Short mmCIF file of C-alpha atoms and ligand atoms in Angstrom, two decimals:
data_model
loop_
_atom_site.label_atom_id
_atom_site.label_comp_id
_atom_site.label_asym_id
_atom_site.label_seq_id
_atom_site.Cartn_x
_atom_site.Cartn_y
_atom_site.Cartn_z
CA UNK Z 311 -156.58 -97.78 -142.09
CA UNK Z 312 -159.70 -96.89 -144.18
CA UNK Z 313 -160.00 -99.26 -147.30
CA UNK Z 314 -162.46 -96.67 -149.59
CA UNK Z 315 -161.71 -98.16 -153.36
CA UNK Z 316 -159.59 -95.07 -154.56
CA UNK Z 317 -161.18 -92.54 -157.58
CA UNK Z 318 -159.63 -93.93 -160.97
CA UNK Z 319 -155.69 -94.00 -161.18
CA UNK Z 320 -153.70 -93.28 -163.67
CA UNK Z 321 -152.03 -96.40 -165.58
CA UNK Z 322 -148.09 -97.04 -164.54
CA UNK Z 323 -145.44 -95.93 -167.78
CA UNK Z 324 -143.83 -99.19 -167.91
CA UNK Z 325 -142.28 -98.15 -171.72
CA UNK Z 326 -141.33 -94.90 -170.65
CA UNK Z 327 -139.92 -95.52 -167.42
CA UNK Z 328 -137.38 -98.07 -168.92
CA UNK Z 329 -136.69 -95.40 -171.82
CA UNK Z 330 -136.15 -92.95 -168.67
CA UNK Z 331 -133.53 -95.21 -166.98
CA UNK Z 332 -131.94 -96.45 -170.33
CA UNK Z 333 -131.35 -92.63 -171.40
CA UNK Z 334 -130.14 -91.67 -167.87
CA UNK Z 335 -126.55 -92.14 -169.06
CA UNK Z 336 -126.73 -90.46 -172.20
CA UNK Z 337 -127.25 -87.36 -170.29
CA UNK Z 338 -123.71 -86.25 -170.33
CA UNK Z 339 -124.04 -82.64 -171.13
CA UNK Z 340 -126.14 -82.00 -168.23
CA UNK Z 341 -124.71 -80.57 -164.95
CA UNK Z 342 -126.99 -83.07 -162.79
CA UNK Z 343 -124.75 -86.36 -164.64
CA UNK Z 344 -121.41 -84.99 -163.43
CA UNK Z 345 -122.58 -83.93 -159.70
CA UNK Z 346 -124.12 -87.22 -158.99
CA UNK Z 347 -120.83 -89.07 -160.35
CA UNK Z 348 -120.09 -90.02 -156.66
CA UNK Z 349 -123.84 -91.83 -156.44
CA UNK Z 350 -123.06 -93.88 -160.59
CA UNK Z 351 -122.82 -97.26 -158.18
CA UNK Z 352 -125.73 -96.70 -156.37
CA UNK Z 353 -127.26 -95.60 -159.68
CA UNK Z 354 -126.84 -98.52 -161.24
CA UNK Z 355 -128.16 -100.28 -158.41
CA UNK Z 356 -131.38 -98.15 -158.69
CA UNK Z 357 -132.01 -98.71 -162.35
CA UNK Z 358 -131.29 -102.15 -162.34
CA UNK Z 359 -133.36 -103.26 -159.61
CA UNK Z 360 -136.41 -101.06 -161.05
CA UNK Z 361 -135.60 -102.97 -164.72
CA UNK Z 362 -135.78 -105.98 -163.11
CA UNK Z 363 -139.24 -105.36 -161.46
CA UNK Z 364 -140.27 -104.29 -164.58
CA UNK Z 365 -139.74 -107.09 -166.83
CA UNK Z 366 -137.13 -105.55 -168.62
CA UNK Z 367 -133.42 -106.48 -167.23
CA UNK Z 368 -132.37 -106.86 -170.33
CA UNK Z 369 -132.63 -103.09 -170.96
CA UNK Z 370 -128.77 -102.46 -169.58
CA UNK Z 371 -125.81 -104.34 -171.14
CA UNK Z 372 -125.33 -106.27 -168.41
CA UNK Z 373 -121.44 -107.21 -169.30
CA UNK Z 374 -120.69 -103.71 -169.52
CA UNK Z 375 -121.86 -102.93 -166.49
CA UNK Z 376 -120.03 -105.62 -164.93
CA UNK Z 377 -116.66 -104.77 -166.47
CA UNK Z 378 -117.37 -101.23 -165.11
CA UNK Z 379 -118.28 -102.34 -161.58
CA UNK Z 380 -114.57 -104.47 -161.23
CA UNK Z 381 -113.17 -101.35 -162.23
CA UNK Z 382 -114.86 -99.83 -158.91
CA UNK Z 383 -113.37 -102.25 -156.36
CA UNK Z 384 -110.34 -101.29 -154.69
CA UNK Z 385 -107.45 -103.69 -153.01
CA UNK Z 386 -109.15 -103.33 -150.02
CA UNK Z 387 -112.14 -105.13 -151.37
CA UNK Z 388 -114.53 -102.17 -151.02
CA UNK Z 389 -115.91 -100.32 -153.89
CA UNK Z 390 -116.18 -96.49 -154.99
CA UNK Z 391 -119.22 -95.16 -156.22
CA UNK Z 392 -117.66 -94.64 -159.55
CA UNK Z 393 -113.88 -95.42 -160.87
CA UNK Z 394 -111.06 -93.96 -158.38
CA UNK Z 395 -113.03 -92.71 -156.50
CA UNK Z 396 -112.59 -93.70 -152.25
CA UNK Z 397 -114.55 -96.87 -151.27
CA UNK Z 398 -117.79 -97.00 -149.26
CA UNK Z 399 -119.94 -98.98 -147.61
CA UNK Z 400 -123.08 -97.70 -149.48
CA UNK Z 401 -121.67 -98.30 -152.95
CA UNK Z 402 -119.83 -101.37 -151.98
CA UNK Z 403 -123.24 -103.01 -151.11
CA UNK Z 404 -125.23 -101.83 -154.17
CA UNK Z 405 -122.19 -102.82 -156.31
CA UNK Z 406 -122.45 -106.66 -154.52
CA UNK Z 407 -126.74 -106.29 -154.84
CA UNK Z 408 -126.33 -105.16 -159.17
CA UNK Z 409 -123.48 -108.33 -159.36
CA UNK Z 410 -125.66 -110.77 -157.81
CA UNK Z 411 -129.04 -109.71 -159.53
CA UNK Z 412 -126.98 -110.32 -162.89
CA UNK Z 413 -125.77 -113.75 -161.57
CA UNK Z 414 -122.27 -112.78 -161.79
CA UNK Z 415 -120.38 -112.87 -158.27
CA UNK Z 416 -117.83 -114.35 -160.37
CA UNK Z 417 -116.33 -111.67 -161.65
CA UNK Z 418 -114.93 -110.10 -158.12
CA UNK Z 419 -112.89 -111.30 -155.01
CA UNK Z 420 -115.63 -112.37 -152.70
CA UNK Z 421 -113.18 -112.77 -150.04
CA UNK Z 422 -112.01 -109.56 -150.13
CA UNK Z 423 -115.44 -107.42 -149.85
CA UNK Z 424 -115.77 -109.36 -146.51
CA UNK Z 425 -112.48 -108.23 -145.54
CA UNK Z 426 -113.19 -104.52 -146.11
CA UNK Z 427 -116.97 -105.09 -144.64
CA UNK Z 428 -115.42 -107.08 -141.63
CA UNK Z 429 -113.06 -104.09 -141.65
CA UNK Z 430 -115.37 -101.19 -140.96
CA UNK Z 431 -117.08 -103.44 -138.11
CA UNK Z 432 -116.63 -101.85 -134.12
CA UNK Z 433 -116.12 -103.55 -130.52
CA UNK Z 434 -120.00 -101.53 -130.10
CA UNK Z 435 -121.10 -103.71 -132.73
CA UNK Z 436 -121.92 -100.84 -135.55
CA UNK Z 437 -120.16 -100.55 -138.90
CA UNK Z 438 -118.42 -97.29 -140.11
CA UNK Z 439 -119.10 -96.46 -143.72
CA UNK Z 440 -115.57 -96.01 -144.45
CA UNK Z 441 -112.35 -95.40 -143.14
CA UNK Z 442 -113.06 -92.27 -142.02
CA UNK Z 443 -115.37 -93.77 -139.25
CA UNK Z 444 -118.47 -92.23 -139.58
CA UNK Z 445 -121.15 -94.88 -138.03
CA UNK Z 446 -124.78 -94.85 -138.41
CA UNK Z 447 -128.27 -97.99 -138.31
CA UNK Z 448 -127.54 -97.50 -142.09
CA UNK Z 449 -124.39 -98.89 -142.17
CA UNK Z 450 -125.11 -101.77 -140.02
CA UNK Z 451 -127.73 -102.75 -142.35
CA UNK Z 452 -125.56 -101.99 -145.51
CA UNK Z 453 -123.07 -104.44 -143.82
CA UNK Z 454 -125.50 -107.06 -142.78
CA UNK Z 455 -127.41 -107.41 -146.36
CA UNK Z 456 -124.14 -107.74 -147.85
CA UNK Z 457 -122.64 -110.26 -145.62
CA UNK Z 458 -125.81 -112.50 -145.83
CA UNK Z 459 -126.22 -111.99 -149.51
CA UNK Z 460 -122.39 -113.07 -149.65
CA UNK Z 461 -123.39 -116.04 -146.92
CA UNK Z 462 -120.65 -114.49 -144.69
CA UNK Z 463 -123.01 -113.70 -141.61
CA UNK Z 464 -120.77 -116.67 -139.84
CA UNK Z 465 -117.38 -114.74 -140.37
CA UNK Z 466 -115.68 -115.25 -136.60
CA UNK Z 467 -114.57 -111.76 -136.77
CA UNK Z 468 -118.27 -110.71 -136.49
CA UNK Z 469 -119.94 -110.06 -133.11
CA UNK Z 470 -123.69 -109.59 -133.85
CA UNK Z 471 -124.78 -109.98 -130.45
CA UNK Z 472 -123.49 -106.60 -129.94
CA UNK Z 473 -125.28 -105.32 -133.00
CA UNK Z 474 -128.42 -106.12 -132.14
CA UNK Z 475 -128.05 -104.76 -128.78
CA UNK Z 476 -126.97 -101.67 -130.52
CA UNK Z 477 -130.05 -101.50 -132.63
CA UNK Z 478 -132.17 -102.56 -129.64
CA UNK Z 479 -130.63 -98.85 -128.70
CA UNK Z 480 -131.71 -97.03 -131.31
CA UNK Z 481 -135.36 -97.85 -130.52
CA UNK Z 482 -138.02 -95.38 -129.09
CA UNK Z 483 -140.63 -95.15 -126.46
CA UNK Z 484 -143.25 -94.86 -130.34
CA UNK Z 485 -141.63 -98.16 -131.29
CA UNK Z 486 -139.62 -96.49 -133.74
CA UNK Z 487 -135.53 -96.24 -134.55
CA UNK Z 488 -133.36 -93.43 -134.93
CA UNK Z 489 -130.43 -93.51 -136.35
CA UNK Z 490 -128.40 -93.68 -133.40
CA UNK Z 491 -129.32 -94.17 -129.68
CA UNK Z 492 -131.49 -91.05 -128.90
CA UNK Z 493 -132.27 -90.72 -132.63
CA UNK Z 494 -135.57 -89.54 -133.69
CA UNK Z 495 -137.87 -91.71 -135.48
CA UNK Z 496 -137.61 -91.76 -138.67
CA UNK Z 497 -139.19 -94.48 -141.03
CA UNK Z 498 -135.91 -94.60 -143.06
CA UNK Z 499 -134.37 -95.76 -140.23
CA UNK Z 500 -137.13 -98.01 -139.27
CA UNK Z 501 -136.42 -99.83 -142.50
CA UNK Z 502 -132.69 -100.40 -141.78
CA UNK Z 503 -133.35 -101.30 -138.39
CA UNK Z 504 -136.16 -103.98 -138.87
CA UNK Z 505 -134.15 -105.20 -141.88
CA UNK Z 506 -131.15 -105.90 -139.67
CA UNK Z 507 -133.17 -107.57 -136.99
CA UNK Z 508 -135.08 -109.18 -139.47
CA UNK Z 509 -131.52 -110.52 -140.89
CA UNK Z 510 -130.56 -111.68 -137.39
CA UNK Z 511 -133.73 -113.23 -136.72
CA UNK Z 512 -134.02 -110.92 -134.09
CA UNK Z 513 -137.69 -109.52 -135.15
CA UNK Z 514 -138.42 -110.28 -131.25
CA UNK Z 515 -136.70 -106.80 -130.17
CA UNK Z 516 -139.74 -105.09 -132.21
CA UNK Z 517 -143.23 -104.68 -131.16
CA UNK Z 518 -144.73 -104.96 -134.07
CA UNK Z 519 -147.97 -103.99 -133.21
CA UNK Z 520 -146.78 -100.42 -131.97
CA UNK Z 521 -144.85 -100.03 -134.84
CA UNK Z 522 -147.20 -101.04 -137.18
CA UNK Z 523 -149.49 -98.67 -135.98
CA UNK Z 524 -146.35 -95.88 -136.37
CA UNK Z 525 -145.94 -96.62 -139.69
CA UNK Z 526 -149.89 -96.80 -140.53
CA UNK Z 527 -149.83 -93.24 -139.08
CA UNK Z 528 -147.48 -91.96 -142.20
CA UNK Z 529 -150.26 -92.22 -144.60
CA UNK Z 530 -151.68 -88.92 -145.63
CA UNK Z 531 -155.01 -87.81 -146.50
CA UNK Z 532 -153.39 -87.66 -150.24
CA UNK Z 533 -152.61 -91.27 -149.91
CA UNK Z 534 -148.98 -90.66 -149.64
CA UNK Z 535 -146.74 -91.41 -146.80
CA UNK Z 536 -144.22 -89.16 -144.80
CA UNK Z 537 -141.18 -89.83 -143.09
CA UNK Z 538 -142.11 -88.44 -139.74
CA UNK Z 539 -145.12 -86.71 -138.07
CA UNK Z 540 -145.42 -83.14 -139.27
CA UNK Z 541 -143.54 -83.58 -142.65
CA UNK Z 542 -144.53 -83.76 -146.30
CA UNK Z 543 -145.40 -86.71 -148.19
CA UNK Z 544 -142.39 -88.65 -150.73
CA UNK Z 545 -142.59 -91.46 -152.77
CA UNK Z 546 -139.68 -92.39 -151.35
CA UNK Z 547 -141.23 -93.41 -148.08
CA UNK Z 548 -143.96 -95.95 -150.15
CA UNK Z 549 -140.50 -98.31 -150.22
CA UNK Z 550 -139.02 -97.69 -146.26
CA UNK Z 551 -142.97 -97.84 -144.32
CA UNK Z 552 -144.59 -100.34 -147.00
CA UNK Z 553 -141.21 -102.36 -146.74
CA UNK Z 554 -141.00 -101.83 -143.25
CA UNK Z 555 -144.62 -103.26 -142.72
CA UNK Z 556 -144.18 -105.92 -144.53
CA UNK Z 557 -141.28 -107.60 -142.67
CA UNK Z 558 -143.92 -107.27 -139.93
CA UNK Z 559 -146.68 -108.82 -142.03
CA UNK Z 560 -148.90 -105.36 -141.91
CA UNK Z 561 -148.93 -104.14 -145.32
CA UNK Z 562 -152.62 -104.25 -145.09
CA UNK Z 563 -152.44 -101.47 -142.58
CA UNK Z 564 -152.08 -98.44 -144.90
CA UNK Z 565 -154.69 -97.76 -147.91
CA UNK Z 566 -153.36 -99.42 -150.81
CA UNK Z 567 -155.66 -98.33 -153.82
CA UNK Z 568 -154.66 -94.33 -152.06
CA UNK Z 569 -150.65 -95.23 -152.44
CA UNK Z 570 -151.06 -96.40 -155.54
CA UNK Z 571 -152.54 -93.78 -157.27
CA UNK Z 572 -150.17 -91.34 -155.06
CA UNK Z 573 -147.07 -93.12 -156.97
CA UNK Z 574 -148.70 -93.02 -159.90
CA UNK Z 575 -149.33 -89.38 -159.92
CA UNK Z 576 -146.05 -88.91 -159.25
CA UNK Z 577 -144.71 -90.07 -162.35
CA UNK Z 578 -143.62 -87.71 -165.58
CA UNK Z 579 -145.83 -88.26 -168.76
CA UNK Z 580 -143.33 -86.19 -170.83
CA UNK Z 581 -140.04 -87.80 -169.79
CA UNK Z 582 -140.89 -90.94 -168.02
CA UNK Z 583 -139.75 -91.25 -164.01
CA UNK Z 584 -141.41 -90.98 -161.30
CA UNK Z 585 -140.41 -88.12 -158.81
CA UNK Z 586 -140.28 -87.62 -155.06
CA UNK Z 587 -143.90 -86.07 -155.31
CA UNK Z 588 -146.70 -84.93 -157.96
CA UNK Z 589 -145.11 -82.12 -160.24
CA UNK Z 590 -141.26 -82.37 -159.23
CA UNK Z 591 -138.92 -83.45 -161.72
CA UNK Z 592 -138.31 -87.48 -161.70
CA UNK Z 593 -135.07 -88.92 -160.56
CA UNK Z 594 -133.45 -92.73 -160.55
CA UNK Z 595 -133.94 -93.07 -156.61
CA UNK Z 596 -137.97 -92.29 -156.90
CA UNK Z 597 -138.21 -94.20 -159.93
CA UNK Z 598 -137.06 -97.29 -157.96
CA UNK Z 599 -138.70 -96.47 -154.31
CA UNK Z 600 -141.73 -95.92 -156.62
CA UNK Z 601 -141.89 -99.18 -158.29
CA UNK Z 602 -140.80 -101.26 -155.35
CA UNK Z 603 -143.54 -99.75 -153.32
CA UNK Z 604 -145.99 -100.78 -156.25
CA UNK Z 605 -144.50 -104.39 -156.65
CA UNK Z 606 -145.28 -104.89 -152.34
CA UNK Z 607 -148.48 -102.99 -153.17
CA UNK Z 608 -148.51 -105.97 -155.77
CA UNK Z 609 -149.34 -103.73 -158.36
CA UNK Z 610 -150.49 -106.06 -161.67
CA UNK Z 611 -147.18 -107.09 -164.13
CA UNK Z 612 -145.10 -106.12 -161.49
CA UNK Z 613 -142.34 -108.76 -161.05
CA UNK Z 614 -142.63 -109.33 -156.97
CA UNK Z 615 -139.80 -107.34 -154.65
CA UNK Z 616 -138.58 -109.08 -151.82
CA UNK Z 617 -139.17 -106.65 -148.92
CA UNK Z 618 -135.71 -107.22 -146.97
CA UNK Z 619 -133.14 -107.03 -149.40
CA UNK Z 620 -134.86 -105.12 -151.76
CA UNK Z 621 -134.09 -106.91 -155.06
CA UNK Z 622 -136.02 -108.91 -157.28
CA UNK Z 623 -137.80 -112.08 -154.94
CA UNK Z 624 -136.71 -114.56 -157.89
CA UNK Z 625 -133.30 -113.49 -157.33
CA UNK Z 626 -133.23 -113.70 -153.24
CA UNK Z 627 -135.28 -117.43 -154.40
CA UNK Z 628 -132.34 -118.10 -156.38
CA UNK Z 629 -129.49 -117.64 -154.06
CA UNK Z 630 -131.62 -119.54 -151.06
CA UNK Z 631 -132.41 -116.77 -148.98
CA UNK Z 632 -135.80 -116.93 -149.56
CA UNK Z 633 -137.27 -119.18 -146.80
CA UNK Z 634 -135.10 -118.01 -144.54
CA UNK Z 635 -136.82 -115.31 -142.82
C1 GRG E 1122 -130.85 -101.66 -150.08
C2 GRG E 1122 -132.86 -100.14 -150.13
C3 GRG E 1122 -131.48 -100.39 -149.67
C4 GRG E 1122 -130.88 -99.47 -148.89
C5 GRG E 1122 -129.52 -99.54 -148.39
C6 GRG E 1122 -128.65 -96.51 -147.86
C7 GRG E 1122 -129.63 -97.37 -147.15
C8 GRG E 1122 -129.40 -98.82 -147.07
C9 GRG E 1122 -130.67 -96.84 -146.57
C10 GRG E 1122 -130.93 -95.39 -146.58
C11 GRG E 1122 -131.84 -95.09 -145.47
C12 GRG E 1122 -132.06 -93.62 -145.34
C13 GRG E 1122 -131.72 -92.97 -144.06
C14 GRG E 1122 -132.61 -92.94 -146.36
C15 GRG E 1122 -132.93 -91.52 -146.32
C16 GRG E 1122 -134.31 -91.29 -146.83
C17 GRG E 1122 -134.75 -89.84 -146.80
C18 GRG E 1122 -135.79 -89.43 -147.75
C19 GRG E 1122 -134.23 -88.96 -145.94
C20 GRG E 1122 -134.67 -87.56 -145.91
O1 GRG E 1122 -134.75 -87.16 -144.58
P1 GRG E 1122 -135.20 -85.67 -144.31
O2 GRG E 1122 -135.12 -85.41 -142.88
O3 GRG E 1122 -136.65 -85.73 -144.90
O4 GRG E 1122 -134.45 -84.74 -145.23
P2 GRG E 1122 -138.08 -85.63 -144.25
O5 GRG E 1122 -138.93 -86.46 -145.18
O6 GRG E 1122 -138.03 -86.22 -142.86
O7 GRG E 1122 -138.42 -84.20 -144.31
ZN1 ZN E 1123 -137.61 -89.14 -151.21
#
């Protein structure tokens, strides 16, 4: 919790990182493009969100990505994370979080995505992420974002009393959540879990105070933050503790200036991208954890992130979610 003004940091690639994430689907001779086809949605989701807190949504052709999302959704009102492929509940929320940043909700059945999400929901109060049945604190949260960006948190075949007893479940004698009841710790988890209660205006289920001072405990002497006790730093983790801690007003509890110049080491001069840690090779998922950590850390230029939702604040502002947690 030291605040020692950090030795000099490098400057953030804004230029580079958009020509990074413009490029990344020109890359169709490399093996990487065709084994993350099942994660395009959630790509898109990634890139768009880390255009948007960089200034630069207009970077993507927005129309074409929309006429490729509709071409995602099933009958069912779920979406695939790329064309015929089975729906999810992980792509099915980033393809509702890309179609409402672009102000164009519009173009899908509404109706149906609650179905499926509504769907997927269990008499315990969890969500599967898909028909298969597979449940998990990351689907709940999936659901829950979606259904209260969609303003469908009132649907009657909802019982979110049992949810947040659920996630009341997951939590540990460190303050923590797992991912299910018993669940280690894990400050991914944390995220999903806070973010749910914080949804349901349930923050009262966390003690903030003990969990602040979990998360505080993930910075390293490197300035970057770790999942877990004993494990190695990811840049990752700057966007599940720092979002985590701010939902529970205690961003101030990790060194910021250390963080910042941890992300920014982390990016790739050559290429643009940031990657999970100093000298790996950059992907879309760091890029974005990367730059939402800097936008909480409110890195200067940054256009502001809101910490729940992760999306662009103006956006959450526009749709009137803003004031209401
Ligand atoms: C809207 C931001 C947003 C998210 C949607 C999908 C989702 C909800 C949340 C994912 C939460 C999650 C569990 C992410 C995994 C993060 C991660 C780096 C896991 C790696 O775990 P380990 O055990 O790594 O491989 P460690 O760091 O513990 O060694
Ligand atoms: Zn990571």
């Amino acid at each position: 919790m030291s605040h020692s003004p950090a030795p000099s940091s490098p400057e953030l690639l804004l230029d580079q990182h958009v020509k990074y994430i413009k490029e990344l689907d020109t890359k169709k001779n490399d093996l990487e493009y065709w084994l993350t086809e099942h994660l395009r949605v959630n790509g898109l989701y990634w890139g768009t969100t880390a255009l948007h807190l960089l200034g630069r949504p207009e970077a993507l052709d927005h129309d074409q990505i929309v006429e490729y999302l509709v071409k995602c959704q099933h009958d069912n009102g779920g979406f695939g994370g790329h064309i015929d492929h089975d729906p999810h509940i992980l792509s099915t929320l980033s393809a509702v979080q890309v179609l409402i940043t672009y102000d164009r909700l519009d173009a899908i059945n509404v109706d149906r995505v609650v179905d499926y999400i509504t769907s997927l929901h269990n008499p315990d109060g969890t969500f599967s992420g898909d028909a298969w049945g597979e449940t998990d604190t990351r689907f709940i949260f999936c659901a829950l974002n979606c259904l209260s960006l969609l303003k469908r948190l009132d649907d009657k075949r909802l019982n979110l009393d049992k949810t947040i007893e659920y996630i009341v479940r997951c939590r540990n004698f460190d303050g923590g959540f797992g991912s299910a009841p018993g669940g280690e710790s894990h400050a991914a988890q944390v995220y999903v879990c806070v973010g749910s209660l914080t949804i349901l205006g349930a923050q009262q289920h966390i003690d903030a105070d003990q969990l602040g001072w979990w998360l505080s405990e993930r910075q390293l002497k490197n300035g970057g933050l770790n999942g877990r006790p004993e494990k190695l730093e990811d840049v990752c983790y700057s966007w599940w503790v720092l979002s985590s801690l701010s939902m529970l007003k205690r961003v101030h509890w990790i060194d910021g200036a250390k963080l910042t110049k941890f992300i920014l080491e982390a990016q790739d001069t050559e290429t643009g991208g940031i990657s999970d840690r100093p000298g790996n090779l950059p992907d879309v998922f760091h890029t974005n954890f990367g730059i939402c950590g800097l936008s909480l850390l409110g890195y200067p230029g940054l256009v502001v992130v809101d910490p729940i939702y992760c999306m662009p604040r103006h956006v959450i502002q526009r749709i009137g979610l803003a004031d209401k947690h």
